[in-house]
Amino acid sequence: MNAMESDDYYTTAICRAMKRLGSIEIRSKGTSMFPFIREGDTCFFRSFEPDQVQPGDALLFVNDTGTLVCHRVVEIKKELDSSVIFICKGDTNRYPDKPVSAGQVVGKLTHIRKKHFTLSPDKGFGRLWGKLVMNLPPFAYILHRVAIYYRWRSNHLSSRH
């Protein structure tokens, strides 16, 4: 099985589990939401209605290449046919993703289990962090630079063993 088939199988399994169970947990990968979500954190998602989403919420969706992505909603557009389109962006990304239809969305982030604590995006520090990255776009550039260093450091340290 090649990597693409593996990703398709994984994505399909996650989508089926969400439909059947109404919630899922996934171990995170990548740095696009660093440091809010770090590689290896366990992210919990639940089913939701599109009209329950607000800017600042983090959604799990299937992008155009079939990859699962969790990014923050920066804008919501209502179409003439009453459908909803989400504009999402990773906290460390410079630019938003391609628009995401409600049909591409798998679930809404409810909380993140880190090594020593659990973080909710709707309460306390999680809510403050969301407001910070939403209202200070230059902050994303700083996060982008920090994430590059973090990836480099992680790769450099792991190659030393």
Coordinates of N, CA and C in Angstrom, one line a residue:
M1 N 0.9 -1.2 0.0 CA 0.0 0.0 0.0 C 0.9 1.2 0.0
N2 N 0.7 2.1 -1.0 CA 1.5 3.3 -1.0 C 1.0 4.4 0.0
A3 N 1.7 5.5 0.1 CA 1.4 6.5 1.1 C 0.0 7.1 0.8
M4 N -0.3 7.4 -0.5 CA -1.5 8.0 -0.8 C -2.7 7.1 -0.5
E5 N -2.6 5.8 -0.8 CA -3.6 4.8 -0.5 C -3.8 4.8 1.0
S6 N -2.7 4.8 1.8 CA -2.8 4.8 3.2 C -3.5 6.0 3.8
D7 N -3.2 7.2 3.2 CA -3.9 8.4 3.7 C -5.4 8.3 3.4
D8 N -5.7 7.9 2.2 CA -7.1 7.7 1.8 C -7.9 6.8 2.7
Y9 N -7.2 5.7 3.1 CA -7.8 4.7 4.0 C -8.0 5.3 5.4
Y10 N -7.0 6.0 5.9 CA -7.1 6.6 7.2 C -8.2 7.7 7.2
T11 N -8.2 8.5 6.2 CA -9.2 9.6 6.1 C -10.6 9.0 6.1
T12 N -10.8 8.0 5.3 CA -12.1 7.3 5.2 C -12.5 6.7 6.5
A13 N -11.6 6.1 7.2 CA -11.9 5.4 8.5 C -12.3 6.5 9.5
I14 N -11.6 7.6 9.5 CA -11.9 8.7 10.5 C -13.3 9.2 10.2
C15 N -13.6 9.5 8.9 CA -14.9 10.0 8.6 C -16.0 9.1 8.9
R16 N -15.8 7.8 8.7 CA -16.8 6.8 9.1 C -17.0 6.7 10.6
A17 N -15.9 6.7 11.3 CA -16.0 6.7 12.8 C -16.8 7.9 13.3
M18 N -16.5 9.1 12.8 CA -17.2 10.3 13.2 C -18.7 10.1 13.0
K19 N -19.1 9.6 11.8 CA -20.5 9.5 11.5 C -21.2 8.5 12.4
R20 N -20.5 7.4 12.7 CA -21.0 6.3 13.6 C -21.1 6.7 15.1
L21 N -20.0 7.4 15.5 CA -19.8 7.6 17.0 C -20.2 9.1 17.4
G22 N -20.1 10.0 16.5 CA -20.4 11.4 16.8 C -19.2 12.1 17.4
S23 N -18.1 11.4 17.7 CA -16.9 12.1 18.2 C -15.7 11.1 17.9
I24 N -14.6 11.7 17.8 CA -13.3 11.0 17.6 C -12.2 11.7 18.3
E25 N -11.1 10.9 18.4 CA -9.8 11.5 18.9 C -8.7 11.1 18.0
I26 N -7.9 12.0 17.7 CA -6.8 11.8 16.7 C -5.5 12.4 17.3
R27 N -4.4 11.7 17.1 CA -3.1 12.2 17.5 C -2.7 13.2 16.4
S28 N -2.2 14.4 16.8 CA -1.8 15.4 15.9 C -0.5 15.2 15.2
K29 N -0.3 15.8 14.1 CA 0.9 15.7 13.3 C 1.1 17.1 12.6
G30 N 2.3 17.6 12.5 CA 2.6 18.8 11.9 C 2.7 20.0 12.8
T31 N 2.9 21.2 12.2 CA 3.2 22.4 13.1 C 2.3 23.6 12.6
S32 N 1.3 23.3 11.8 CA 0.5 24.5 11.3 C -0.3 25.2 12.4
M33 N -0.6 24.5 13.5 CA -1.3 25.1 14.6 C -0.4 25.2 15.9
F34 N 0.9 25.1 15.7 CA 1.9 25.3 16.8 C 1.8 26.7 17.4
P35 N 1.9 26.8 18.7 CA 2.1 25.8 19.7 C 0.7 25.4 20.4
F36 N -0.4 26.0 19.9 CA -1.7 25.6 20.4 C -1.9 24.1 20.3
I37 N -1.6 23.5 19.2 CA -1.6 22.1 19.0 C -0.2 21.7 18.6
R38 N 0.4 20.8 19.4 CA 1.8 20.4 19.1 C 1.7 18.9 18.5
E39 N 2.7 18.6 17.8 CA 2.8 17.2 17.3 C 2.7 16.2 18.4
G40 N 1.8 15.2 18.3 CA 1.7 14.2 19.3 C 0.6 14.5 20.3
D41 N 0.0 15.7 20.4 CA -1.1 16.0 21.2 C -2.3 15.2 20.7
T42 N -3.2 14.9 21.6 CA -4.4 14.1 21.2 C -5.6 15.2 21.1
C43 N -6.1 15.3 19.9 CA -7.2 16.2 19.6 C -8.5 15.5 19.6
F44 N -9.5 16.1 20.2 CA -10.9 15.5 20.3 C -11.8 16.4 19.5
F45 N -12.6 15.7 18.6 CA -13.5 16.4 17.7 C -14.9 15.8 17.9
R46 N -16.0 16.6 17.7 CA -17.3 16.1 17.7 C -18.1 16.6 16.5
S47 N -19.2 16.0 16.3 CA -20.1 16.4 15.2 C -20.7 17.7 15.6
F48 N -21.2 18.5 14.6 CA -21.7 19.8 14.8 C -22.6 20.2 13.7
E49 N -23.3 21.3 13.9 CA -24.1 21.9 12.8 C -23.3 23.1 12.3
P50 N -23.3 23.3 10.9 CA -22.5 24.4 10.4 C -22.9 25.8 11.0
D51 N -24.1 26.0 11.4 CA -24.5 27.3 11.9 C -24.0 27.5 13.4
Q52 N -23.4 26.4 13.9 CA -22.9 26.5 15.3 C -21.4 27.0 15.3
V53 N -20.8 27.1 14.1 CA -19.4 27.5 13.9 C -19.3 29.0 14.0
Q54 N -18.2 29.4 14.7 CA -17.9 30.9 14.7 C -16.4 31.1 14.3
P55 N -16.1 32.2 13.9 CA -14.7 32.5 13.6 C -13.9 32.3 14.9
G56 N -12.7 31.6 14.7 CA -11.9 31.2 15.9 C -12.0 29.8 16.2
D57 N -13.1 29.1 15.8 CA -13.3 27.7 16.1 C -12.3 26.9 15.2
A58 N -11.8 25.8 15.6 CA -10.9 24.9 14.9 C -11.7 23.7 14.3
L59 N -11.7 23.5 13.0 CA -12.4 22.4 12.4 C -11.5 21.4 11.8
L60 N -11.9 20.1 11.8 CA -11.2 19.1 11.2 C -11.9 18.9 9.8
F61 N -11.2 19.0 8.7 CA -11.8 18.8 7.4 C -10.8 18.1 6.5
V62 N -11.4 17.6 5.4 CA -10.7 16.9 4.3 C -10.4 17.9 3.3
N63 N -9.1 18.2 3.0 CA -8.8 19.2 2.0 C -8.9 18.5 0.6
D64 N -8.5 19.3 -0.5 CA -8.7 18.9 -1.9 C -7.8 17.7 -2.2
T65 N -6.7 17.4 -1.4 CA -5.9 16.3 -1.7 C -6.3 15.1 -0.9
G66 N -7.3 15.2 -0.1 CA -7.8 14.0 0.7 C -7.2 13.9 2.0
T67 N -6.4 14.9 2.4 CA -5.7 14.9 3.7 C -6.6 15.5 4.8
L68 N -6.5 15.0 6.0 CA -7.2 15.6 7.1 C -6.4 16.7 7.7
V69 N -7.1 17.8 7.9 CA -6.5 19.1 8.4 C -7.3 19.7 9.5
C70 N -6.6 20.1 10.5 CA -7.3 20.9 11.6 C -6.8 22.3 11.6
H71 N -7.6 23.3 11.2 CA -7.2 24.7 11.1 C -8.4 25.5 11.7
R72 N -8.0 26.8 12.0 CA -8.9 27.7 12.6 C -9.8 28.4 11.6
V73 N -11.0 28.6 11.9 CA -11.9 29.3 11.0 C -11.6 30.8 11.1
V74 N -11.3 31.5 10.0 CA -11.1 32.9 10.0 C -12.2 33.7 9.4
E75 N -13.1 33.0 8.6 CA -14.2 33.7 8.0 C -15.2 32.7 7.6
I76 N -16.5 33.1 7.7 CA -17.6 32.2 7.3 C -18.4 33.0 6.2
K77 N -18.6 32.3 5.1 CA -19.4 32.9 4.0 C -20.7 32.2 3.7
K78 N -21.8 32.9 3.7 CA -23.0 32.3 3.3 C -23.3 32.5 1.8
E79 N -23.5 31.4 1.1 CA -23.7 31.4 -0.3 C -25.2 31.7 -0.6
L80 N -25.5 32.1 -1.8 CA -26.9 32.4 -2.2 C -27.8 31.2 -2.0
D81 N -27.3 30.0 -2.2 CA -28.2 28.8 -2.0 C -28.2 28.3 -0.5
S82 N -27.9 29.2 0.4 CA -27.9 29.0 1.8 C -26.8 28.0 2.3
S83 N -25.9 27.6 1.4 CA -24.8 26.8 1.9 C -23.8 27.6 2.6
V84 N -22.9 27.0 3.4 CA -21.9 27.7 4.1 C -20.5 27.3 3.6
I85 N -19.6 28.3 3.5 CA -18.2 28.1 3.1 C -17.4 28.6 4.3
F86 N -16.4 27.8 4.7 CA -15.5 28.2 5.8 C -14.1 28.6 5.2
I87 N -13.6 29.7 5.6 CA -12.2 30.0 5.2 C -11.4 29.7 6.5
C88 N -10.4 28.8 6.4 CA -9.6 28.4 7.5 C -8.2 28.7 7.3
K89 N -7.4 28.7 8.4 CA -6.0 29.0 8.3 C -5.3 28.4 9.5
G90 N -4.2 27.8 9.3 CA -3.4 27.3 10.4 C -2.8 28.5 11.1
D91 N -2.6 28.4 12.4 CA -2.1 29.6 13.2 C -0.7 30.0 12.7
T92 N 0.1 29.1 12.3 CA 1.5 29.5 11.8 C 1.5 29.7 10.3
N93 N 0.4 29.5 9.6 CA 0.4 29.7 8.2 C 0.3 31.1 7.8
R94 N 0.9 31.5 6.7 CA 0.8 32.9 6.3 C -0.5 33.2 5.6
Y95 N -1.0 32.2 4.9 CA -2.2 32.4 4.1 C -3.3 31.4 4.4
P96 N -4.5 31.8 4.1 CA -5.6 30.8 4.4 C -5.6 29.7 3.4
D97 N -6.3 28.6 3.8 CA -6.5 27.4 2.9 C -7.5 27.8 1.8
K98 N -7.6 26.9 0.9 CA -8.7 27.0 -0.1 C -10.0 26.9 0.7
P99 N -11.1 27.6 0.2 CA -12.4 27.5 0.9 C -12.8 26.1 1.2
V100 N -13.5 25.9 2.3 CA -13.9 24.5 2.7 C -15.5 24.5 2.8
S101 N -16.1 23.6 2.1 CA -17.5 23.5 2.2 C -17.9 22.7 3.4
A102 N -19.1 22.9 3.9 CA -19.6 22.2 5.1 C -19.5 20.7 4.9
G103 N -19.6 20.2 3.6 CA -19.5 18.8 3.4 C -18.1 18.2 3.6
Q104 N -17.1 19.0 3.5 CA -15.7 18.6 3.7 C -15.4 18.5 5.2
V105 N -16.2 19.1 6.0 CA -15.8 19.2 7.5 C -16.2 17.9 8.2
V106 N -15.3 17.3 8.9 CA -15.5 16.1 9.7 C -16.0 16.4 11.1
G107 N -15.4 17.4 11.7 CA -15.8 17.7 13.1 C -15.2 19.0 13.6
K108 N -15.7 19.4 14.8 CA -15.2 20.6 15.5 C -14.4 20.2 16.7
L109 N -13.2 20.9 16.8 CA -12.3 20.6 18.0 C -13.0 21.0 19.3
T110 N -13.0 20.0 20.2 CA -13.6 20.3 21.5 C -12.5 20.5 22.6
H111 N -11.4 19.7 22.5 CA -10.3 19.9 23.5 C -9.1 19.1 23.0
I112 N -8.0 19.5 23.6 CA -6.7 18.9 23.3 C -6.1 18.4 24.5
R113 N -5.7 17.1 24.5 CA -5.0 16.5 25.6 C -3.5 16.6 25.3
K114 N -2.8 17.4 26.2 CA -1.3 17.5 26.1 C -0.7 16.6 27.1
K115 N 0.6 16.7 27.2 CA 1.3 15.8 28.2 C 0.8 15.9 29.6
H116 N 0.6 17.1 30.1 CA 0.3 17.3 31.5 C -1.0 18.0 31.8
F117 N -1.7 18.3 30.7 CA -3.0 19.0 31.0 C -3.9 18.9 29.7
T118 N -5.1 19.3 29.9 CA -6.1 19.3 28.8 C -6.5 20.8 28.5
L119 N -6.6 21.2 27.3 CA -6.8 22.5 26.9 C -8.1 22.6 26.0
S120 N -9.0 23.5 26.4 CA -10.2 23.7 25.6 C -10.1 25.0 24.8
P121 N -10.5 24.9 23.5 CA -10.4 26.1 22.7 C -11.4 27.1 23.0
D122 N -12.4 26.8 23.8 CA -13.5 27.7 24.2 C -13.4 28.3 25.5
K123 N -12.4 28.0 26.3 CA -12.3 28.5 27.7 C -10.8 28.9 28.0
G124 N -10.7 29.9 28.9 CA -9.4 30.3 29.4 C -8.4 30.6 28.4
F125 N -7.2 30.0 28.5 CA -6.1 30.2 27.7 C -6.4 29.9 26.2
G126 N -7.1 28.8 26.0 CA -7.5 28.4 24.6 C -8.3 29.5 23.9
R127 N -9.2 30.1 24.6 CA -10.0 31.2 24.0 C -9.2 32.4 23.8
L128 N -8.3 32.7 24.7 CA -7.4 33.9 24.6 C -6.5 33.7 23.4
W129 N -5.9 32.5 23.3 CA -5.0 32.2 22.2 C -5.7 32.4 20.8
G130 N -6.9 31.9 20.7 CA -7.7 32.1 19.5 C -7.9 33.5 19.1
K131 N -8.3 34.3 20.1 CA -8.5 35.7 19.9 C -7.2 36.4 19.4
L132 N -6.1 36.0 20.1 CA -4.8 36.6 19.7 C -4.4 36.4 18.3
V133 N -4.5 35.1 17.9 CA -4.1 34.8 16.5 C -5.0 35.3 15.5
M134 N -6.3 35.5 15.8 CA -7.3 36.0 14.9 C -7.2 37.5 14.7
N135 N -6.8 38.2 15.8 CA -6.8 39.7 15.8 C -5.5 40.3 15.6
L136 N -4.4 39.5 15.6 CA -3.1 40.1 15.3 C -2.4 39.3 14.2
P137 N -2.8 39.5 12.9 CA -2.2 38.8 11.8 C -0.6 38.8 11.8
P138 N 0.1 39.8 12.2 CA 1.5 39.7 12.2 C 2.1 38.7 13.1
F139 N 1.2 38.3 14.1 CA 1.6 37.3 15.1 C 1.8 36.0 14.4
A140 N 1.0 35.7 13.3 CA 1.1 34.5 12.6 C 2.5 34.3 11.9
Y141 N 3.1 35.5 11.5 CA 4.4 35.4 10.9 C 5.5 35.0 12.0
I142 N 5.3 35.5 13.2 CA 6.3 35.2 14.2 C 6.1 33.7 14.6
L143 N 4.9 33.2 14.7 CA 4.6 31.8 14.9 C 5.2 30.9 13.8
H144 N 5.1 31.4 12.6 CA 5.6 30.7 11.4 C 7.1 30.5 11.6
R145 N 7.8 31.5 11.9 CA 9.3 31.5 12.1 C 9.6 30.5 13.3
V146 N 8.9 30.6 14.4 CA 9.1 29.7 15.5 C 8.9 28.2 15.1
A147 N 7.8 28.0 14.3 CA 7.5 26.6 13.9 C 8.6 26.1 13.0
I148 N 9.1 26.9 12.1 CA 10.3 26.5 11.3 C 11.4 26.0 12.2
Y149 N 11.8 26.8 13.2 CA 12.8 26.5 14.1 C 12.5 25.2 14.8
Y150 N 11.3 25.1 15.3 CA 10.8 23.9 16.1 C 11.0 22.6 15.2
R151 N 10.5 22.7 13.9 CA 10.7 21.5 13.0 C 12.1 21.2 12.8
W152 N 12.9 22.2 12.6 CA 14.4 22.0 12.3 C 15.0 21.4 13.6
R153 N 14.7 21.9 14.7 CA 15.3 21.4 16.0 C 14.9 19.9 16.2
S154 N 13.6 19.6 16.0 CA 13.1 18.3 16.2 C 13.7 17.3 15.2
N155 N 13.9 17.7 13.9 CA 14.5 16.9 12.9 C 16.0 16.7 13.3
H156 N 16.7 17.8 13.7 CA 18.1 17.8 14.0 C 18.4 16.8 15.2
L157 N 17.5 17.0 16.2 CA 17.7 16.1 17.4 C 17.4 14.7 17.1
S158 N 16.4 14.4 16.3 CA 16.0 13.0 16.1 C 17.0 12.3 15.2
S159 N 17.8 13.1 14.3 CA 18.8 12.5 13.4 C 20.1 12.2 14.2
R160 N 20.2 12.7 15.4 CA 21.5 12.5 16.2 C 21.5 11.1 16.8
H161 N 20.3 10.5 16.9 CA 20.2 9.2 17.7 C 20.6 8.0 16.8

